[in-house]
XYZ file of C-alpha atoms in Angstrom:
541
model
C 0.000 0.000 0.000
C 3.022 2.420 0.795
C 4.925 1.315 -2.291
C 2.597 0.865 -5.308
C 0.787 3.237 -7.736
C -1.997 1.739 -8.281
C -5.235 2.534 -10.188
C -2.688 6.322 -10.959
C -2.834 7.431 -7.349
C -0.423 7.003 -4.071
C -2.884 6.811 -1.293
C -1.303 4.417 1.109
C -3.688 5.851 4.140
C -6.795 5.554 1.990
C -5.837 2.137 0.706
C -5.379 1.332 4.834
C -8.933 2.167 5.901
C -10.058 -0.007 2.922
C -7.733 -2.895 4.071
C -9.186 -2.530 7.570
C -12.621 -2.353 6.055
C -12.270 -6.007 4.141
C -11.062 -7.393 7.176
C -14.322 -6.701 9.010
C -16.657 -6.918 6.214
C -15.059 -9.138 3.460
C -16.960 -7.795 0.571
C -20.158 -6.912 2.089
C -20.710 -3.122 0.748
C -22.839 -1.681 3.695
C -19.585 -1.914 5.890
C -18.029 0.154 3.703
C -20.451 2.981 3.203
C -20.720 2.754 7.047
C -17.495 3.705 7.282
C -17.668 6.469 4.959
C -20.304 8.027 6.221
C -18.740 8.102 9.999
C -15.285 9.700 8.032
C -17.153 12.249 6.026
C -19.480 13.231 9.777
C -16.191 13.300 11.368
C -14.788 15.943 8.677
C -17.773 17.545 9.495
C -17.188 17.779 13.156
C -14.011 19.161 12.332
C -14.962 22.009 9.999
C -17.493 23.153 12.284
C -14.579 23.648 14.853
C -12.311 25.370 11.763
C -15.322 27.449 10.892
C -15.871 28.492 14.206
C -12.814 29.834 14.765
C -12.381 31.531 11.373
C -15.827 33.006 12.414
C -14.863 34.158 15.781
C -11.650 36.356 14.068
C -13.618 37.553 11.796
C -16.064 38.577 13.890
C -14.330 39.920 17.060
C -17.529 41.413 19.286
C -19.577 38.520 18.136
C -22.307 36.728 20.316
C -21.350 32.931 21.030
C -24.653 31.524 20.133
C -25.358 32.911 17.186
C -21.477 32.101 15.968
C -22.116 28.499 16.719
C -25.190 27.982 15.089
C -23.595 29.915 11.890
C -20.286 27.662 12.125
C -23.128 24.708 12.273
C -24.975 25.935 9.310
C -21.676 25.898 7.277
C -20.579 22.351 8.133
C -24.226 20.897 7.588
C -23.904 23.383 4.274
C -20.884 21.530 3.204
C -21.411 18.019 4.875
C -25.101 17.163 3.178
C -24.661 19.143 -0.137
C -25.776 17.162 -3.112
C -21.813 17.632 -4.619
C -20.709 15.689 -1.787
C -22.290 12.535 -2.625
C -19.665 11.202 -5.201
C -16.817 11.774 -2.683
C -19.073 9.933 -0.050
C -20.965 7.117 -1.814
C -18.574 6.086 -4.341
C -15.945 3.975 -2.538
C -13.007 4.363 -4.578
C -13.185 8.113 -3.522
C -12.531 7.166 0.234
C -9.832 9.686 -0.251
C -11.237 12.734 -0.574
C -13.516 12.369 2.740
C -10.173 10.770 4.757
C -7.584 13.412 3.231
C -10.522 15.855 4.330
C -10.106 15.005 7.805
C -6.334 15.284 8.280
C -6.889 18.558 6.191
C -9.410 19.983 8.642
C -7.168 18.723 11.404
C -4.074 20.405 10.062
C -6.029 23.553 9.648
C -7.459 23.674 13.200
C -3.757 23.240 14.768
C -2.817 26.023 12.682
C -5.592 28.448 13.341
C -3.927 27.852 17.120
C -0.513 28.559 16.282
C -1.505 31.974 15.348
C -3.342 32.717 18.675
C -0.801 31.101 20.795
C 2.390 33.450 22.474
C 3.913 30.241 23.262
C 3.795 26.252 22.680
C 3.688 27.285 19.546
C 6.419 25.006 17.991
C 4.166 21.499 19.295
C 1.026 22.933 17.560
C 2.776 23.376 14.165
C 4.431 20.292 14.204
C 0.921 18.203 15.056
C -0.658 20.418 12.074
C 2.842 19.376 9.875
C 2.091 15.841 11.221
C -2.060 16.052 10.237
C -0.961 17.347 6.838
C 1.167 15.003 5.825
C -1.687 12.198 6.750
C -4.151 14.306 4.533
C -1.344 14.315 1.728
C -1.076 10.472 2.187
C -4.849 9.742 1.651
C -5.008 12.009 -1.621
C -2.746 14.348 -2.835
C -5.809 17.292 -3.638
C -4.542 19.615 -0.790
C -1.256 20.240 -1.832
C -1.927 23.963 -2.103
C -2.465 24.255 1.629
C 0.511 26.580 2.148
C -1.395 29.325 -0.394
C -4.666 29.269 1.716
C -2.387 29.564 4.841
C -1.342 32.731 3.275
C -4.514 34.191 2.406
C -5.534 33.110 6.393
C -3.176 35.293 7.677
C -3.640 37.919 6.190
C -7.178 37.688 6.543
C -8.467 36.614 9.430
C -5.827 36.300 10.955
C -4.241 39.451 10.320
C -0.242 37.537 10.942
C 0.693 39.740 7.309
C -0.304 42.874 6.116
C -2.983 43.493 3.029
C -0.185 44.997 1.152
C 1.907 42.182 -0.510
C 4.704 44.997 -0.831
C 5.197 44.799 2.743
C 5.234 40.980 2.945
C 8.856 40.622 2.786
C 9.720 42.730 5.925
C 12.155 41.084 7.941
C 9.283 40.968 11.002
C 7.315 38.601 8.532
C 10.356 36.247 8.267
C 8.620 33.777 10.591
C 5.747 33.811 9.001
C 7.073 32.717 5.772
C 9.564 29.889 7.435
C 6.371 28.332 8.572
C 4.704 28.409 5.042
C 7.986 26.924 3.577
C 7.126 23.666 5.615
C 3.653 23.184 4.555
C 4.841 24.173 0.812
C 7.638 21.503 0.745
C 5.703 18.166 1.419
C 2.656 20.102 -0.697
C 5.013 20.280 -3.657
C 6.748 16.552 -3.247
C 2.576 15.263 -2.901
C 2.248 16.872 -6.430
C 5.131 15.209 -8.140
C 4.257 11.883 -6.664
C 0.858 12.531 -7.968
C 2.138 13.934 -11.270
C 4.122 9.995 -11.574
C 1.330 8.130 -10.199
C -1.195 9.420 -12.997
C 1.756 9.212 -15.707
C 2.392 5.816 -14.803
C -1.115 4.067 -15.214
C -1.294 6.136 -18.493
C -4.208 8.379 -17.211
C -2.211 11.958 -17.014
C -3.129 13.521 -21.181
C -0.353 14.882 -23.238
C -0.214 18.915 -24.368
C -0.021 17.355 -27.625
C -3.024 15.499 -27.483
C -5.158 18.221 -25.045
C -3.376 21.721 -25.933
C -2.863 24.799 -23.615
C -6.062 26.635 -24.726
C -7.814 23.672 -24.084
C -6.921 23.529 -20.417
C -6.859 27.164 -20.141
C -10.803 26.999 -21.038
C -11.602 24.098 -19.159
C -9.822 25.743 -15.710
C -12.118 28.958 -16.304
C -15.056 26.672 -16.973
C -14.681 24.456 -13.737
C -14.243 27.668 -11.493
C -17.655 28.875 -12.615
C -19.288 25.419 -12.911
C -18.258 24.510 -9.174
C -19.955 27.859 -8.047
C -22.843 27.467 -10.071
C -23.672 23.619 -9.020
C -23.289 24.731 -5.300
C -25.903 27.229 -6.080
C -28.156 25.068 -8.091
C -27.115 21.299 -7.565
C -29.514 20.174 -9.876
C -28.628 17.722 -12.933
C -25.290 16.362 -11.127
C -23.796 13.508 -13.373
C -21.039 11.021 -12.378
C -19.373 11.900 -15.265
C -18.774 15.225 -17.316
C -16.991 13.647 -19.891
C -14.403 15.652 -21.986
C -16.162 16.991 -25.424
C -15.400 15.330 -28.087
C -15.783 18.703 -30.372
C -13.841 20.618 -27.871
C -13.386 23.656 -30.015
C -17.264 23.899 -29.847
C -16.856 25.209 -26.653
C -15.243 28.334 -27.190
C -17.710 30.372 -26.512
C -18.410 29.136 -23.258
C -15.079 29.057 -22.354
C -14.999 33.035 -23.134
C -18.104 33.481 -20.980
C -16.925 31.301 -18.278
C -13.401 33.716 -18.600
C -15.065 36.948 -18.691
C -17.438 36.034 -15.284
C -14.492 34.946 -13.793
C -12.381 38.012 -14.389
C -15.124 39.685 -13.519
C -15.769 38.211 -9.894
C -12.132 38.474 -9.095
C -11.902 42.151 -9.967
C -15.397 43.192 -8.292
C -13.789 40.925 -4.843
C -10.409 42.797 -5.438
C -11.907 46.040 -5.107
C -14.424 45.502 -2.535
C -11.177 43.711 -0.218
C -11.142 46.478 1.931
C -15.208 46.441 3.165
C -15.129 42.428 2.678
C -12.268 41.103 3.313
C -13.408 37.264 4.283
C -15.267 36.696 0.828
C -12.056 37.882 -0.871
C -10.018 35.727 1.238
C -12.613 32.957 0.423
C -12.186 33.243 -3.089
C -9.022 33.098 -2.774
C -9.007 30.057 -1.004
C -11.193 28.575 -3.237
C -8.952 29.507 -6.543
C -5.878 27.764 -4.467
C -7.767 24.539 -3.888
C -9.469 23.764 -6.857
C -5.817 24.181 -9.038
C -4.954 20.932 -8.479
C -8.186 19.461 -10.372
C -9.030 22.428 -12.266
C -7.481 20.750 -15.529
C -4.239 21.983 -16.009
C -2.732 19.006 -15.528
C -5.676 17.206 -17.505
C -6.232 13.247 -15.949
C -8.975 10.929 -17.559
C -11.749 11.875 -19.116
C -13.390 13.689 -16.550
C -13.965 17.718 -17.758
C -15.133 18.515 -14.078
C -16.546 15.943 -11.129
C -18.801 16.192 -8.152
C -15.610 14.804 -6.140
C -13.349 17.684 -6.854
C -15.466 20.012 -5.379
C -15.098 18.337 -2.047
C -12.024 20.634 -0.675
C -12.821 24.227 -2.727
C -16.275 24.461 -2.143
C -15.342 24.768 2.028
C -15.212 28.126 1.017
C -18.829 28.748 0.144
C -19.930 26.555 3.070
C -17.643 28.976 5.286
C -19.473 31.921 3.812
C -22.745 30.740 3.895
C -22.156 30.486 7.617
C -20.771 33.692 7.536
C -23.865 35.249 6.020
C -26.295 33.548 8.055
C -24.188 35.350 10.806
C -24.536 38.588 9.071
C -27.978 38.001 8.569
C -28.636 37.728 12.306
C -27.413 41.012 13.277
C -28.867 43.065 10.303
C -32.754 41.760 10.769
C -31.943 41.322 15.067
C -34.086 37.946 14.352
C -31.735 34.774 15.231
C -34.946 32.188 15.014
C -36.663 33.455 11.923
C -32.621 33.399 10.301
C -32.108 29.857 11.751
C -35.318 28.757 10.624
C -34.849 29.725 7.215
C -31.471 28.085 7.131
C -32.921 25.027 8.565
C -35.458 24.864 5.714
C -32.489 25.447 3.505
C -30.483 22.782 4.648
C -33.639 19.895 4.681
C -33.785 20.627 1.054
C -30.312 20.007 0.118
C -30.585 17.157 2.770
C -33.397 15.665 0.379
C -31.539 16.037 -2.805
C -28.486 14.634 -1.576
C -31.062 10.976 -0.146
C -31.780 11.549 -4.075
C -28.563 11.760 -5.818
C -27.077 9.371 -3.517
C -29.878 6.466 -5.021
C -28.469 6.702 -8.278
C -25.267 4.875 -6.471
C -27.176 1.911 -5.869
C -26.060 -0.269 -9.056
C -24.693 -0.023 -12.318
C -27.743 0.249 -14.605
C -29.190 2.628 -12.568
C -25.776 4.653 -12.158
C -25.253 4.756 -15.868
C -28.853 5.455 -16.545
C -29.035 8.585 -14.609
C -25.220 9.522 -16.090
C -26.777 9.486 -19.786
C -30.080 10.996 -18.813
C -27.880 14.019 -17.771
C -24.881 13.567 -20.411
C -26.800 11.657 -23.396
C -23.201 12.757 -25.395
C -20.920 11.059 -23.630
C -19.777 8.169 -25.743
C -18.075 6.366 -22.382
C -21.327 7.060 -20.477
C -23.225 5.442 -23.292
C -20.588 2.607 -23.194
C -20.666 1.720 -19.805
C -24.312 2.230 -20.016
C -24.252 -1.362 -22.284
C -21.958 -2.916 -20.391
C -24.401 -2.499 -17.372
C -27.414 -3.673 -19.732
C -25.993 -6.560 -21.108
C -25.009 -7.991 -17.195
C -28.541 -7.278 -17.212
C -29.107 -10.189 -19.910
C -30.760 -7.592 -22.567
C -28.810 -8.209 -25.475
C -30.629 -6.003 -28.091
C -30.535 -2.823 -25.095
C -26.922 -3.129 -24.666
C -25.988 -3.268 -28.552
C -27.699 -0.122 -29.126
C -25.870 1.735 -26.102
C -22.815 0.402 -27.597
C -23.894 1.547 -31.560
C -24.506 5.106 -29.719
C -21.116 5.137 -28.292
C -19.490 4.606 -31.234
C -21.306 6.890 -33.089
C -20.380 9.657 -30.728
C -16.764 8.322 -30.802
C -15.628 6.368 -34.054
C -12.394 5.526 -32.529
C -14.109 3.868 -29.708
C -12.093 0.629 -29.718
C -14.082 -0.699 -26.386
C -17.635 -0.602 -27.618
C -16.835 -1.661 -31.164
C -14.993 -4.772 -29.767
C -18.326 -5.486 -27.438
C -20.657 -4.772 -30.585
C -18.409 -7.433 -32.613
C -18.709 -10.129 -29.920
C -22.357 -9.506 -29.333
C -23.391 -9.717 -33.557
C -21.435 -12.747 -33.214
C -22.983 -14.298 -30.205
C -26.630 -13.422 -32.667
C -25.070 -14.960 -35.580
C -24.750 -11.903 -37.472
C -20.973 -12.937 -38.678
C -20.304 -11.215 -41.902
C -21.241 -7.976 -39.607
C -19.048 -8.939 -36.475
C -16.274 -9.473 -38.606
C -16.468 -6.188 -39.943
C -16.943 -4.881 -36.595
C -13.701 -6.362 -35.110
C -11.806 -5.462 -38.263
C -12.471 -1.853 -37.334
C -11.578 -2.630 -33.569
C -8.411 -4.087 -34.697
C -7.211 -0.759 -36.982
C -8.148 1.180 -34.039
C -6.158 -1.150 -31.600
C -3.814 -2.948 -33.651
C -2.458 -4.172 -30.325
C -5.036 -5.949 -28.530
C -4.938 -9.395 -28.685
C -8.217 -10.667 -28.250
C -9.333 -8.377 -31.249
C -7.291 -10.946 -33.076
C -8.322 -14.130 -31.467
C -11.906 -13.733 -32.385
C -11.709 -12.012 -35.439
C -9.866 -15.680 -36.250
C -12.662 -17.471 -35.146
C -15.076 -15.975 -37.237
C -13.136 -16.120 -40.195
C -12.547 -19.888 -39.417
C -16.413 -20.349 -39.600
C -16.580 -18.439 -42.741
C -14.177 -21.266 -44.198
C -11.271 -18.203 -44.764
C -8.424 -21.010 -42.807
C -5.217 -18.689 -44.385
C -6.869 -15.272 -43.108
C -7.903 -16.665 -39.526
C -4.215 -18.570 -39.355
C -2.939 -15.121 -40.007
C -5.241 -13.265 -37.291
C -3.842 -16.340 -34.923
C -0.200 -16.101 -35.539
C -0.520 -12.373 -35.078
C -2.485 -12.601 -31.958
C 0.673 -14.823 -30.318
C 3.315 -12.385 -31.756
C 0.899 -10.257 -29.364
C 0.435 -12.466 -26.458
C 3.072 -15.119 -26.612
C 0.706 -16.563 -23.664
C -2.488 -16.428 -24.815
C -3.978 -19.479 -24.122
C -7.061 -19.494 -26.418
C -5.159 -18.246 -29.198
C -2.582 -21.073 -28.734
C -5.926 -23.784 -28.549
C -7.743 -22.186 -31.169
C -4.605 -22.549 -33.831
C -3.908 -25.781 -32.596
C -7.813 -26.726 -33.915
C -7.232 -25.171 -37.088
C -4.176 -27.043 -37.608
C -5.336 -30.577 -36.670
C -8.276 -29.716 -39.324
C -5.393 -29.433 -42.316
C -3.681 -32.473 -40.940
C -1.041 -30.689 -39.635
C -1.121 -32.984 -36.179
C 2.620 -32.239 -34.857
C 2.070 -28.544 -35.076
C -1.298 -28.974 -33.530
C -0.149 -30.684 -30.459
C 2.360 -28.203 -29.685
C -0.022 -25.645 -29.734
C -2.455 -27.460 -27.686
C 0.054 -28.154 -25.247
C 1.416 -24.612 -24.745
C -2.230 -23.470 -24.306
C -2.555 -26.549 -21.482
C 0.512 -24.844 -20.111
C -0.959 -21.690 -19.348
C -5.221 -23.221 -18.797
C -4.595 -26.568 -17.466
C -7.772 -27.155 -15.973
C -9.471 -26.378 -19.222
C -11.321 -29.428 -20.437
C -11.914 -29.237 -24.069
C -8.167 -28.063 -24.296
C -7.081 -32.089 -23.075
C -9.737 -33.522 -25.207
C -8.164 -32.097 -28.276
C -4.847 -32.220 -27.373
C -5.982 -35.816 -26.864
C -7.326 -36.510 -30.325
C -4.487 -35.085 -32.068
C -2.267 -37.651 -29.885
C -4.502 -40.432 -30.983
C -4.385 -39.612 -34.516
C -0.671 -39.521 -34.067
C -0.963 -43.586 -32.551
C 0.260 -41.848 -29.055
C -2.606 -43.999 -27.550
C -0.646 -43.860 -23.553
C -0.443 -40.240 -23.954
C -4.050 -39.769 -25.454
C -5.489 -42.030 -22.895
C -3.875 -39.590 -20.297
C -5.645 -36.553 -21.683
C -8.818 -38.102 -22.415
C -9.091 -39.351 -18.763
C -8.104 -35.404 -17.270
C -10.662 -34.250 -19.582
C -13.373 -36.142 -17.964
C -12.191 -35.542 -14.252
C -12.304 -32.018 -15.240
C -15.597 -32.242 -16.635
C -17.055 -33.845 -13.606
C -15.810 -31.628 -11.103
């Protein structure tokens, strides 16, 4: 867990809790949305506490009940918002909600370092500590250090609102302490950078350009803002666009309002300083996954709202707060908010249904996103588990026609117009699939097959011998030539074939019964006899 990888990320804590997880529950699911759910309440916990605090320095003559019911509001804002049910429901992103926690933790030490004359030095080194925990669930907040910045100058007042004035030698301190939250933040991102490089997820400039991720960074500011506004058609999936040059325009718009909200902040820093600061903080944490360094498919995802969006839980606290002193009518406020929060609570029960299988996952994704060719895909993949053939073909006829190179789909149409009997048509189909992915053995191996039924022996021996050069070890392949070579007589070739595919699938009946034939044809009747009698043990187990 502390030395691999795997799946592109390096999550050794995350992989832990999992590990700990299958030990209790094997592969039961319920244990591990239990244990989710108590992570992601315990974040919550936490943030109130961070948003407290934050509240409380922002708000120096404030009244204690009203700042805890505000700090409240924003952790019930952010903990049962419809965005967080990817991060939450989805297993795989156990990250986000454990790295959350260390974050939070982190952040509370270091709120206390800046209040404290002295013990100072323990405090920081248990927020260091937290931090690095966070950074070894998911690397997402390796920008920490910049939001530690933007915290003390606002609220925390530690640097001055001029940035000319930063570098005074009385601020040295200051910036020593940022240095060792900006160190391990920066090492996180490498290891990241590798991780995603190595399991072939992290996109080339050449094959996603500058302008591209330039547009799509713009985009996911806004579209982050806008969904915590209006959570309404949330998708597992915001796939990529195909056409992305289509999207210019909104990438211009998306540019323009963002421009714009950071100049109208800018100048209105002086009579609100916290949402400044929060937008701030918000810009900082959603870098990371804003698509710069493009990953997958993914154009923007519920789950990478999870860490920037604390900022508009934070102010929604803050406004409720605000709200409170300017009407002088805590209940009616509270009230409201409550009524506020029961509806997000309901659309997050909602969104978090679609989680409950496959079909119904991929259902809702293409209901929202009926372009997305992988959506579409995975759609038929669900379907045909399902046992509706006919369903399933025409998900995967729709992803390829919203993606012609779509080797996946066109390899599943093939096998499934072959499993009708539609051969002439499969064969077409995995001709494509193979000029697509000239690579991919099994491409080869059936494509053989067919032709073999279609009588075309020299074109399917062809497909075969290429699908070894391939897969030197690919069982079937090895089995299937062997058939075709016992059919043209050619018995001594046959049986080595046979026998290197009984190397790799010995417990494969039909491979021995062959193998078996071609030995008795060959007056090897000791070594035929052999096979013949593994075949049947094999059959009767």
């Amino acid at each position: 867990m502390f030395t691999t990888f795997h799946l592109g990320h390096y999550q050794p804590l995350s992989w832990l809790t999992l590990g700990v997880d299958y030990s209790l529950w094997g592969l039961n699911p319920f244990g591990y949305h239990l244990t989710g759910l108590l992570l992601h309440a315990v974040g919550a916990v936490l943030f109130y506490f961070v948003c407290l605090r934050l509240l409380r320095l922002s708000f120096a003559a404030a009244e204690t009940a009203a700042l805890r019911r505000s700090a409240a509001f924003a952790a019930l804002f952010f903990a049962i918002h419809p965005l967080r049910v990817e991060s939450v429901a989805w297993i795989t992103e156990r990250r986000d909600v454990l790295s959350g926690i260390f974050l939070f933790a982190s952040v509370l030490l270091y709120l206390r370092v800046a209040e404290k004359k002295s013990g100072r030095a323990r405090l920081l080194v248990g927020s260091l500590l937290f931090y690095g925990l966070s950074l070894l669930s998911k690397a997402s907040g390796m920008t920490l250090a910049l939001v530690l910045v933007v915290l003390d100058v606002y609220p925390l007042r530690r640097l001055p609102s001029s940035p000319s004035e930063w570098l005074a030698h009385r601020y040295r301190a200051v910036w020593l302490e940022k240095v060792t939250f900006l160190i391990p933040g920066m090492v996180a991102g490498i290891v990241a950078l590798t991780a995603q490089k190595q399991a072939g997820a992290l996109v080339s400039v050449g094959a996603y350009g500058v302008g591209r991720r330039l547009g799509q960074a713009v985009y996911s500011a806004v579209f982050y803002i806008w969904k915590t506004i209006a959570p309404g058609y949330l998708s597992p999936l915001y796939q990529v666009p195909f056409q992305a040059d289509s999207w210019f325009l909104v990438f211009t718009i998306s540019g323009v309002a963002l421009a714009a909200i950071t100049v109208i902040l800018f100048a209105m820093r002086k009579i609100a300083p916290g949402v400044f600061a929060a937008w701030l903080c918000y810009l900082a944490l959603l870098a990371p996954v804003s698509g710069f360094a493009q990953s997958g498919i993914q154009f923007v995802a519920d789950r990478y709202s999870y860490l920037p969006c604390l900022a508009w839980a934070l102010l929604a606290g803050a406004g409720c707060y605000k709200l409170v002193f300017k009407i002088q009518r805590l209940h009616m406020v509270f009230a409201c908010g409550s009524i506020l929060l029961l509806v997000l609570g309901l659309a997050t029960w909602r969104q978090a249904f679609i989680w409950h299988d496959s079909g119904t996952l991929w259902r809702h994704t293409v209901s929202v996103m009926p372009e997305s060719s992988v959506a579409n895909y995975n759609l038929g993949v669900a379907v045909e588990a399902e046992g509706d053939i006919e369903d399933a073909m025409a998900d995967y006829r729709k992803a390829i026609s919203l993606d012609e190179a779509y080797a996946e789909a066109r390899y599943n149409l093939a096998r499934l117009l072959a499993r009708k009997g539609d051969i002439d048509e499969a064969i077409s189909e995995y001709r494509r699939t193979a000029a697509i992915e000239p690579t991919d053995a099994d491409t080869h191996n059936n494509l053989a097959l067919l032709l073999m039924k279609r009588g075309k022996n020299d074109e399917a021996r062809a497909e075969l011998m290429r699908t070894i050069q391939i897969d030197p070890n690919h069982a079937r392949a090895h089995y299937n030539l062997g058939k075709l070579l016992a059919s043209e007589g050619r018995l001594d070739d046959a049986t080595s074939h046979f026998q290197r595919a009984i190397a790799k699938e010995p417990n494969v009946a039909e491979i021995h019964e062959q193998l078996a034939r071609a030995l008795a044809q060959q007056g090897r009747k000791e070594d035929a006899m052999r096979h013949y009698e593994e075949a049947v043990r094999l059959m009767r187990r």
